[in-house]
Tab-separated table of C-alpha atoms in Angstrom:
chain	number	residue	atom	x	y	z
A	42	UNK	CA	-13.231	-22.074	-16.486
A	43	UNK	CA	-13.568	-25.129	-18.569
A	44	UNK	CA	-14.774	-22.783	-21.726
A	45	UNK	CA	-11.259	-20.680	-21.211
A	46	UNK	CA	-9.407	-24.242	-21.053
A	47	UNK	CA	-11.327	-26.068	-24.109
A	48	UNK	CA	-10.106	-22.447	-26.139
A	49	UNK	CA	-6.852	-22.371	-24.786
A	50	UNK	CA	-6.003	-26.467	-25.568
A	51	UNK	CA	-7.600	-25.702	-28.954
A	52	UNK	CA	-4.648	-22.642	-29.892
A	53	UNK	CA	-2.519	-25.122	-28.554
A	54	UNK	CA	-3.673	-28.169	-31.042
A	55	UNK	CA	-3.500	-25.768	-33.697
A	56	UNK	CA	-0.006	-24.333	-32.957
A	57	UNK	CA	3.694	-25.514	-33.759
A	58	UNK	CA	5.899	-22.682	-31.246
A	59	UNK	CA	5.017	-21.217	-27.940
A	60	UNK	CA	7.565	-18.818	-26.064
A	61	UNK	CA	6.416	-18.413	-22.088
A	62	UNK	CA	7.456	-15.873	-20.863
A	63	UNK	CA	7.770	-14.526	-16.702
A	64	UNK	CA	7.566	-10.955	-15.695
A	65	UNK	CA	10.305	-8.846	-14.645
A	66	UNK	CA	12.186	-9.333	-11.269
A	67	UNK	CA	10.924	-13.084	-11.675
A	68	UNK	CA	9.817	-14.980	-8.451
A	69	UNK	CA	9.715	-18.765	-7.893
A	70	UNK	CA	5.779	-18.819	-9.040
A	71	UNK	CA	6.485	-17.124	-12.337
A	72	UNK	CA	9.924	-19.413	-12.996
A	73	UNK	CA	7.952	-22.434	-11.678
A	74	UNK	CA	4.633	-21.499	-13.529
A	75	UNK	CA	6.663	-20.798	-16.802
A	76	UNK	CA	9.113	-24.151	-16.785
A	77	UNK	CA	5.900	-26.157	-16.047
A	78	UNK	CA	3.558	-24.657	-18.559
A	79	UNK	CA	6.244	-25.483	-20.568
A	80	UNK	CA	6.693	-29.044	-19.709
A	81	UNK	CA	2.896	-29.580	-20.523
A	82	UNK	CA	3.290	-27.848	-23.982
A	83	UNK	CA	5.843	-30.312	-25.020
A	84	UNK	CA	3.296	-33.199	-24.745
A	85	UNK	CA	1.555	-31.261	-27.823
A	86	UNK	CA	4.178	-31.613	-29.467
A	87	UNK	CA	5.092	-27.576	-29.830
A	88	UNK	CA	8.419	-26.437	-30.089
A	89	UNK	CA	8.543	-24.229	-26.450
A	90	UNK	CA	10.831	-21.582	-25.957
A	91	UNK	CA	11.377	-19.225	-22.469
A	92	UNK	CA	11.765	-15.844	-21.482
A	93	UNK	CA	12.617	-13.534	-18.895
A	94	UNK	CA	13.926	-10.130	-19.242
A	95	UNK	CA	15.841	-9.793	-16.091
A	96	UNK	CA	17.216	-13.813	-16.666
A	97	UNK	CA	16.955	-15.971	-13.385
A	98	UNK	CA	18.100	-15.247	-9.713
A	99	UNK	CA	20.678	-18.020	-8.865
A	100	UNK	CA	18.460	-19.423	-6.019
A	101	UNK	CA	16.074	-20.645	-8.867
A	102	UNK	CA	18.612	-22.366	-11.726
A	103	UNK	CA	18.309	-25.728	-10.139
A	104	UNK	CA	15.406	-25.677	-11.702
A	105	UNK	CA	14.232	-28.664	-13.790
A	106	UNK	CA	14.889	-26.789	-17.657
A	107	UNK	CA	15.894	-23.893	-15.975
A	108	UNK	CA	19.072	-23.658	-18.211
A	109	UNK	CA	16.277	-23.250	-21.209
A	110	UNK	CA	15.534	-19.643	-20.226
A	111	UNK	CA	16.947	-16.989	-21.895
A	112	UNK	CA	16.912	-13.083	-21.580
A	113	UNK	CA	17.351	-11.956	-25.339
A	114	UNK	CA	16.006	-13.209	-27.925
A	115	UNK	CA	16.312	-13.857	-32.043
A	116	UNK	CA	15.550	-10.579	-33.327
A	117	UNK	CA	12.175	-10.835	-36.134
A	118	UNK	CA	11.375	-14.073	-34.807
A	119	UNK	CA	7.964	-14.608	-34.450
A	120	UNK	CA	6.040	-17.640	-32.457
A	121	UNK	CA	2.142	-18.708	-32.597
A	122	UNK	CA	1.569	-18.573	-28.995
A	123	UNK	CA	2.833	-16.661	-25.757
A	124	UNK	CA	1.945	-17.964	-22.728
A	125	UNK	CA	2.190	-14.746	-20.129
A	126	UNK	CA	3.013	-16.331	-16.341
A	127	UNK	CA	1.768	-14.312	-13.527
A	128	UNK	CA	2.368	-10.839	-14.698
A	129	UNK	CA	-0.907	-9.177	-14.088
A	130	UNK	CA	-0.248	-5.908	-16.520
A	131	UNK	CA	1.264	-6.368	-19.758
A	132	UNK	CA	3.961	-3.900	-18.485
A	133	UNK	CA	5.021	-6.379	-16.109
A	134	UNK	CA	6.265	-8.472	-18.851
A	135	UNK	CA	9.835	-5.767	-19.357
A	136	UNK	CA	10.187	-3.080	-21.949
A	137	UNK	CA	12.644	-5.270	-24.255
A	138	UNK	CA	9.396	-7.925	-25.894
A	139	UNK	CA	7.042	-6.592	-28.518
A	140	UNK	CA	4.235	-8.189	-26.818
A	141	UNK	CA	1.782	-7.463	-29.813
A	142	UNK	CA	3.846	-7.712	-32.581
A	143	UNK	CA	5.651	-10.900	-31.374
A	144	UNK	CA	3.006	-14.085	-31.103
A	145	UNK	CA	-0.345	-14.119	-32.882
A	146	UNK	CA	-2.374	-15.511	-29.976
A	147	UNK	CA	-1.184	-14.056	-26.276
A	148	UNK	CA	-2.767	-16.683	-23.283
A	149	UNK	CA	-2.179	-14.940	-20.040
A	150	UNK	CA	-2.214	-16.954	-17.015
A	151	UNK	CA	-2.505	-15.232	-13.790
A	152	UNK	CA	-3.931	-15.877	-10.297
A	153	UNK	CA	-3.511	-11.783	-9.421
A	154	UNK	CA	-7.187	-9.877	-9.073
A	155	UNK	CA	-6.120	-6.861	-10.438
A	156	UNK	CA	-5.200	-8.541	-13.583
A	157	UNK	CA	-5.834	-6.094	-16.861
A	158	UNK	CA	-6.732	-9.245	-18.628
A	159	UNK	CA	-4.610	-8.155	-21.564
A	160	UNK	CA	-4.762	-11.278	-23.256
A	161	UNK	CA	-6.736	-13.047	-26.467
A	162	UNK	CA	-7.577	-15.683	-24.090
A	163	UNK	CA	-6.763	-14.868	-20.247
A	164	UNK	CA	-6.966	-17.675	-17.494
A	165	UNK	CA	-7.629	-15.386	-14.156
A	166	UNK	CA	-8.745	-16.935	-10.845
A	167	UNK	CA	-7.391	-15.711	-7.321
A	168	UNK	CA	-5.963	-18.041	-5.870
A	169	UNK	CA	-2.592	-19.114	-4.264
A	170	UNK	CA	-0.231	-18.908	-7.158
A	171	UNK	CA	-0.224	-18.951	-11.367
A	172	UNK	CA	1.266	-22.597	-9.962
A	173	UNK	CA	-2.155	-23.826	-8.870
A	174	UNK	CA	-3.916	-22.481	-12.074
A	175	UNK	CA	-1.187	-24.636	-14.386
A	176	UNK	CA	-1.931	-27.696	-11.859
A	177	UNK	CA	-5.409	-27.082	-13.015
A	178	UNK	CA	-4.901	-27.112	-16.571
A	179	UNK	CA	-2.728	-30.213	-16.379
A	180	UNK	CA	-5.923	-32.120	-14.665
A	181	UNK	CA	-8.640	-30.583	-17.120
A	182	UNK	CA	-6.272	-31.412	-20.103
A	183	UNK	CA	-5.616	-35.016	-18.276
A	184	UNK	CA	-1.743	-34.687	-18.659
A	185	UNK	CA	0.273	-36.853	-16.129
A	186	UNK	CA	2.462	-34.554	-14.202
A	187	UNK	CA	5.600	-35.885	-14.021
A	188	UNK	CA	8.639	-35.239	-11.596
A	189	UNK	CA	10.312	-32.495	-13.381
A	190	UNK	CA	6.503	-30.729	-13.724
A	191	UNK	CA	5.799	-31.044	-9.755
A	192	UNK	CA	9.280	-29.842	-8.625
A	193	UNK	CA	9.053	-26.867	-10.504
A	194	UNK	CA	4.746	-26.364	-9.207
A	195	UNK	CA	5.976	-26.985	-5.680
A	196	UNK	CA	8.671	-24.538	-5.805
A	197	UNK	CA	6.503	-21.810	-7.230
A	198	UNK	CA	3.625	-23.008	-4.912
A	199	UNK	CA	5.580	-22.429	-1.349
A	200	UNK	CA	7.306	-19.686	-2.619
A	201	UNK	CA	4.425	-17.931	-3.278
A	202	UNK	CA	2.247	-19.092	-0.213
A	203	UNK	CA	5.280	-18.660	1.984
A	204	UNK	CA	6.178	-21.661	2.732
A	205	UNK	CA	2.196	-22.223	3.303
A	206	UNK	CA	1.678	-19.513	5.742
A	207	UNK	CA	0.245	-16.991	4.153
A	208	UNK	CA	-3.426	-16.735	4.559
A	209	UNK	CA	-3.849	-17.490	0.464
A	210	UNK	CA	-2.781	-21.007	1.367
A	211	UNK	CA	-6.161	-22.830	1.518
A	212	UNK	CA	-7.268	-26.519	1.559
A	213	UNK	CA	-6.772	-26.856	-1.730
A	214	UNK	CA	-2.892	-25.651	-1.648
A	215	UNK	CA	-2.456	-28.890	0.513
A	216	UNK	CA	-4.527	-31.170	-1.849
A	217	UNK	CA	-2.115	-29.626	-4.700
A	218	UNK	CA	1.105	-30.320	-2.584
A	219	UNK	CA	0.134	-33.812	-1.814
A	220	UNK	CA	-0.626	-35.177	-5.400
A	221	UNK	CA	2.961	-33.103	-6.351
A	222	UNK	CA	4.729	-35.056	-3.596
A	223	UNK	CA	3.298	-38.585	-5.089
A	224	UNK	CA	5.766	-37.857	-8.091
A	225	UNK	CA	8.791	-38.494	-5.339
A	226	UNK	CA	10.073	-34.743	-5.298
A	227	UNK	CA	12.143	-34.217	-2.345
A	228	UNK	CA	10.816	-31.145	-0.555
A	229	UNK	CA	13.199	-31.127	2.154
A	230	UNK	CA	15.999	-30.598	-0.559
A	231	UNK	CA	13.956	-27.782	-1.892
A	232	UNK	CA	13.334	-26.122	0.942
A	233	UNK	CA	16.998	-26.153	1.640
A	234	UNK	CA	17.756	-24.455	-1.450
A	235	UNK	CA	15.029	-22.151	-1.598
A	236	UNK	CA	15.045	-20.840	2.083
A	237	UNK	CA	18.167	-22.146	3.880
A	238	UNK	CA	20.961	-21.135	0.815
A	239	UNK	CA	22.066	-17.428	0.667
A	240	UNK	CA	25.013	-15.807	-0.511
A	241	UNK	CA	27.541	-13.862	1.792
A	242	UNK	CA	26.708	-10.850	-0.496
A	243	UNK	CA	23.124	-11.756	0.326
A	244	UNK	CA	23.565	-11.766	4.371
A	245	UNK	CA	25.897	-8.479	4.269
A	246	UNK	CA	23.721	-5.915	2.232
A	247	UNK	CA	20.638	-7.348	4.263
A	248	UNK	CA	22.800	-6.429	7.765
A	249	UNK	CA	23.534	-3.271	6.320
A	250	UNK	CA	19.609	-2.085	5.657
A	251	UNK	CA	18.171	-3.577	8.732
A	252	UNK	CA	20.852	-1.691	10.713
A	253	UNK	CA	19.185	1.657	8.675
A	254	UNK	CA	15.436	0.519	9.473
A	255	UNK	CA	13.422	3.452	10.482
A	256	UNK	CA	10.061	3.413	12.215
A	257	UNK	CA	7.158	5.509	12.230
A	258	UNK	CA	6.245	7.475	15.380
A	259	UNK	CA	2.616	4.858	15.671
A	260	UNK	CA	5.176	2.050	15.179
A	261	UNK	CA	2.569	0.603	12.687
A	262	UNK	CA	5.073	1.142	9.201
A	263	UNK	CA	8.935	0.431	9.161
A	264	UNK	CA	11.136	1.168	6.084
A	265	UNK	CA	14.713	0.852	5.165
A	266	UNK	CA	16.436	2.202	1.682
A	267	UNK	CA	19.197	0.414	-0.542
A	268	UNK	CA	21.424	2.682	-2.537
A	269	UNK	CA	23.354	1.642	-5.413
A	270	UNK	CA	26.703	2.249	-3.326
A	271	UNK	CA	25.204	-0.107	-1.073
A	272	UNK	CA	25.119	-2.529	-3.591
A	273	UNK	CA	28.108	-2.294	-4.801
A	274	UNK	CA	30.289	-2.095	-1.894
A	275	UNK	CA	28.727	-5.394	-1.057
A	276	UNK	CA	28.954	-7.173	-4.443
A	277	UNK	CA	25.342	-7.543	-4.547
A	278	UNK	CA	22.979	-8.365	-6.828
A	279	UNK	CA	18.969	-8.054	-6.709
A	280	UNK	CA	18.077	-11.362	-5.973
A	281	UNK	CA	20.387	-10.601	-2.361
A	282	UNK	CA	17.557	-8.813	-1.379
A	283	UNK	CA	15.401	-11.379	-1.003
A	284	UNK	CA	13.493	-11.968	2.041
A	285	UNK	CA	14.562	-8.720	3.432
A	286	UNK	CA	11.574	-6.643	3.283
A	287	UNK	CA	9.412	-9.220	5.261
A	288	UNK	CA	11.865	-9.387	7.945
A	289	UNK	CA	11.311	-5.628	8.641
A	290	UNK	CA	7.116	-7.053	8.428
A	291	UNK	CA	7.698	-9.128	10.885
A	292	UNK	CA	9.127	-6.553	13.218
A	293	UNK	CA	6.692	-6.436	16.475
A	294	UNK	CA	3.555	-4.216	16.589
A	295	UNK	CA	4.284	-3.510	12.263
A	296	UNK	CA	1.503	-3.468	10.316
A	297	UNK	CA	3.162	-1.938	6.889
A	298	UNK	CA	6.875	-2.925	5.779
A	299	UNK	CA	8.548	-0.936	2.880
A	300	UNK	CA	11.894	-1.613	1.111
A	301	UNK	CA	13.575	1.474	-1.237
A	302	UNK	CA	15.586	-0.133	-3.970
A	303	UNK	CA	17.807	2.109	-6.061
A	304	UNK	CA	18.280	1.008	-9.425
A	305	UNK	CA	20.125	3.913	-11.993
A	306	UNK	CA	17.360	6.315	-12.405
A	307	UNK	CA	14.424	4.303	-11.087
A	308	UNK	CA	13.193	3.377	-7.708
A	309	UNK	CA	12.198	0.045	-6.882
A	310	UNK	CA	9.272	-0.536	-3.885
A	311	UNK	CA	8.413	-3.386	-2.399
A	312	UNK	CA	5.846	-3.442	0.090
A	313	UNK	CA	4.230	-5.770	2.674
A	314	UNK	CA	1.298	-5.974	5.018
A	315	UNK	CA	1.122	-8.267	8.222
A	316	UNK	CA	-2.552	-8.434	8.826
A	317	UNK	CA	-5.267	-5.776	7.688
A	318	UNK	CA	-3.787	-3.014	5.068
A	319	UNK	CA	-4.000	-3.852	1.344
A	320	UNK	CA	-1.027	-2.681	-0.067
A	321	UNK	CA	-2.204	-3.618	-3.364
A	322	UNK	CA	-4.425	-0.477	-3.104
A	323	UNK	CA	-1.215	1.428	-1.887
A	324	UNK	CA	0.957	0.261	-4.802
A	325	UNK	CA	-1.388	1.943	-7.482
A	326	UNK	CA	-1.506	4.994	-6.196
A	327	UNK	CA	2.238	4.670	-7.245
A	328	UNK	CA	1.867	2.771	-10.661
A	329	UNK	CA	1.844	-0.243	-8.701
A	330	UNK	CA	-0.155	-3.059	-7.982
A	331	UNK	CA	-0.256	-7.065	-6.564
A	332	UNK	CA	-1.640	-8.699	-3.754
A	333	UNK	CA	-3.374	-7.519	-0.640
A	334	UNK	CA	-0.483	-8.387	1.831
A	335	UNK	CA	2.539	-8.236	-1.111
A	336	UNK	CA	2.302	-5.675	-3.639
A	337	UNK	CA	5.606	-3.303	-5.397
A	338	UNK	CA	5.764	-0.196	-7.460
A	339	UNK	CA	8.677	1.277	-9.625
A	340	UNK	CA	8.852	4.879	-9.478
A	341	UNK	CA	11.200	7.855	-11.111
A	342	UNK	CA	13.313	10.269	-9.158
A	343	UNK	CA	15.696	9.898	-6.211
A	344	UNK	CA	15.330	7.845	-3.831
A	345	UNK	CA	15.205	10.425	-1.153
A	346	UNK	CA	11.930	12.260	-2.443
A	347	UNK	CA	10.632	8.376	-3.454
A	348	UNK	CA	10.501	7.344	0.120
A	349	UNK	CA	9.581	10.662	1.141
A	350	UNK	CA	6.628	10.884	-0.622
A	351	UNK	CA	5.631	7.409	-0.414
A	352	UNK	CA	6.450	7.158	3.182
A	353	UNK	CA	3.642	10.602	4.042
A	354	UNK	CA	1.394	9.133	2.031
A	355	UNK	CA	1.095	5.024	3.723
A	356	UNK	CA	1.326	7.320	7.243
A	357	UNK	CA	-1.481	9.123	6.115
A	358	UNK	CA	-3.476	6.229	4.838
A	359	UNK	CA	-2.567	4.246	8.281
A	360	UNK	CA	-3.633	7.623	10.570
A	361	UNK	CA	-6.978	7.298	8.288
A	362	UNK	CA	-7.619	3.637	8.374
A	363	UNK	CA	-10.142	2.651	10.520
A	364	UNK	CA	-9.110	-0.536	10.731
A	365	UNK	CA	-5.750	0.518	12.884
A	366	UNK	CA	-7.343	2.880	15.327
């Protein structure tokens, strides 16, 4: 690690502009990861711009420097550095940013095993978020993290540790949380936004799917489909969906929980595991990948055969699993 981290501080030294970018469908640990990073480039003096394809869900633009991020950007403009934030595949970074052609050094920053490492210089260590990895550069580099820093590491830190129940959340998560809560960040107000704020789009399109749920004959996977009508009749917009998939996880006797997302001529999947199925492994079969209890795909066709065919295929892997027998 420190090798990776004496490199990486040295492109930095060297550098004048970095752009940091999230990957698509941005969570709170890629926002929070990215606005940090960004916070500690600016004590180097660089010139830091963001990025993020799909822009940012409104649950996250109370962000400190939120307003900073932007989803298009100068066309031929060119940077020294980009900083990649939890996007494990370079693929997960959109189809809009010339990844290669756009920075001269790429330093990718991810806490995801499956990570393709597609990077000059990549920082990869599982752990409980890209938050925890950026927490550890700002300690090797000694920079003081400041309030606006540790609002946006503990946002990305709960969000992806669930609120610190997820088994990823280990002793050093809490040692993390407590230094961040020195700075005076109030987490009760961030909790309130994060988990206690939704729309009444939000709360009607998530009524609407649960009422559709549908439940294998084992009772050990539960799905539910939204259509694009769905959406629309609703006024809804992705981010509405949050939360809903691990609702249908938390279902009784579930072991697998799958959400069908139509999106034009794609198929959005989001799946989740409760205690022993790694639906990281499930997600590539499909083009997919993430972690062992949270992982998604996006896959062509309707969403009728999508579900279909990925529906037989996580029943067959459950009737084979030993684990479930």
């Amino acid at each position: 690690m420190k090798k990776i981290l004496a490199n990486i501080k040295k492109a930095v030294k060297n550098a004048k502009t970095a752009l940091i970018v999230s990957h698509i469908d941005p969570d709170g640990d890629s926002i929070g990861s990215m606005l940090a990073m960004g916070n500690i480039l600016t004590q180097f003096n660089l010139t830091t711009f963001y990025y993020s394809e799909d822009g940012l869900p409104k649950v996250y633009r109370f962000l400190p420097g939120a307003d900073k991020v932007v989803n298009k950007l100068p066309p031929f403009q060119r940077y020294d550095l980009l900083f990649t934030m939890d996007a494990s595949d370079i693929k997960r970074l959109g189809s809009k940013l010339s990844v290669k052609e756009i920075a001269k050094i790429i330093i990718n920053i991810d806490h995801h095993p499956d990570n393709t490492k597609y990077g000059n210089f990549n920082y990869i260590e599982k752990c409980s978020s890209t938050a925890e990895l950026v927490f550890k550069i700002a300690k090797h580099w000694d920079i003081k993290i400041n309030r606006e820093t540790a609002e946006n590491l503990y946002i990305a830190l709960i969000t992806d540790t669930g609120n610190f129940r997820y088994e990823n959340t280990s002793a050093k998560t809490f040692t993390m949380a407590a230094e961040l809560l020195k700075t005076g960040i109030d987490t009760h107000e961030i909790s309130t936004r994060i988990y206690d704020t939704r729309s009444i789009a939000s709360i009607r399109i998530q009524a609407a799917a649960l009422v559709n749920v549908e439940i294998s004959p084992d009772r050990k996977a539960a799905w539910t489909v939204v259509t694009e009508a769905m959406m629309q009749k609703h006024q809804a917009r992705g981010e509405d969906l949050m939360g809903l998939v691990d609702q249908i996880r938390s279902i009784e006797g579930i072991e697998v929980a799958m959400l069908f997302r139509e999106e034009k001529s794609k198929v959005k999947v989001n799946f989740r595991s409760k205690n022993k199925v790694n639906v990281s492994a499930l997600a590539k079969r499909f083009g997919g990948g993430g972690h062992i209890r949270a992982a998604g795909a996006v896959m062509l066709g309707s969403i009728d055969n999508v579900k279909n065919d990925i529906v037989a295929e996580v029943l067959k892997y459950l009737k084979a699993s030993k684990y479930l027998a």
